[in-house]
PDB file of C-alpha atoms in Angstrom:
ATOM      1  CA  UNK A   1       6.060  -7.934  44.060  1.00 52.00           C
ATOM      2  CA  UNK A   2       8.751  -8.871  41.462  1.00 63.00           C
ATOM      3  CA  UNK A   3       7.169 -11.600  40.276  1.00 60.00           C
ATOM      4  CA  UNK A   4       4.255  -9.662  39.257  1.00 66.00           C
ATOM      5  CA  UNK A   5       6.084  -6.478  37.482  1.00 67.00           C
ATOM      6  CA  UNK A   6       7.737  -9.139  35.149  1.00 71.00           C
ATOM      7  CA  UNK A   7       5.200 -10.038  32.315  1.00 68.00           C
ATOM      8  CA  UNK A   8       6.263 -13.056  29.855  1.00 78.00           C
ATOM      9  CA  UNK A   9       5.724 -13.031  25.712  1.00 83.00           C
ATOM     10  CA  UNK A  10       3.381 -16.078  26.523  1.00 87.00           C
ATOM     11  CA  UNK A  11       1.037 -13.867  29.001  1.00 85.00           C
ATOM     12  CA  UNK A  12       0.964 -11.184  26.493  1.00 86.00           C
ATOM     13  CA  UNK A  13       0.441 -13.797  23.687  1.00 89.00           C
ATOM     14  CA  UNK A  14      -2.345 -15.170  25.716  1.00 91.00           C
ATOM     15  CA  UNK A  15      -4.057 -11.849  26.514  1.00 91.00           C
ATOM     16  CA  UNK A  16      -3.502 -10.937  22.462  1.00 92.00           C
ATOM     17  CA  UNK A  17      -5.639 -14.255  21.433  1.00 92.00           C
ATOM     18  CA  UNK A  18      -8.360 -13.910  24.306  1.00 91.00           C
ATOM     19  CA  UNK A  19      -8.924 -10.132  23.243  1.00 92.00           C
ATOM     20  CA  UNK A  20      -8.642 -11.269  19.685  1.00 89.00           C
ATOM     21  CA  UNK A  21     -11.424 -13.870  20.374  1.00 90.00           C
ATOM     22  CA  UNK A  22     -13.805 -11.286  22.344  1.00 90.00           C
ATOM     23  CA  UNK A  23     -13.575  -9.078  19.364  1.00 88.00           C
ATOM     24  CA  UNK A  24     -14.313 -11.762  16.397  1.00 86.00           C
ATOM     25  CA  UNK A  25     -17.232 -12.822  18.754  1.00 85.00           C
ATOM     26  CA  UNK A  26     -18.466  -9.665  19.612  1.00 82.00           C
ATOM     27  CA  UNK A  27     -18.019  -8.963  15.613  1.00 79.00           C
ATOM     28  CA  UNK A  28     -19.442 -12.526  14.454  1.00 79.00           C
ATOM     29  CA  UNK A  29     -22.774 -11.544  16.542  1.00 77.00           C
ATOM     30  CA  UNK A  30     -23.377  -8.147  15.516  1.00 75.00           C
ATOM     31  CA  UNK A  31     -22.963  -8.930  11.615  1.00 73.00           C
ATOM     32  CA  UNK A  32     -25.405 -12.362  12.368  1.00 74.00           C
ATOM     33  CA  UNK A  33     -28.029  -9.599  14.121  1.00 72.00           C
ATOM     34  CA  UNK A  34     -27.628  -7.072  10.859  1.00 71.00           C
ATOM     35  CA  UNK A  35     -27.962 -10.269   8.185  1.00 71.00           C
ATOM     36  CA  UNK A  36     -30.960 -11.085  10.190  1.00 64.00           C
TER      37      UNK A  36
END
């Protein structure tokens, strides 16, 4: 299980932006339910 104990910049780079996405969504959504 070597392989999997070494994480790369990229992977964490890639988990960064897809976090970073879920949270501008999630946040885009709840400020379009309180200007409705």
């Amino acid at each position: 299980m070597v392989i999997e104990q070494h994480i790369y910049p990229v992977q964490l780079m890639a988990i960064t932006v897809s976090t970073l996405v879920i949270a501008l969504g999630s946040e885009s959504r709840s400020n379009a339910i309180i200007q409705r």
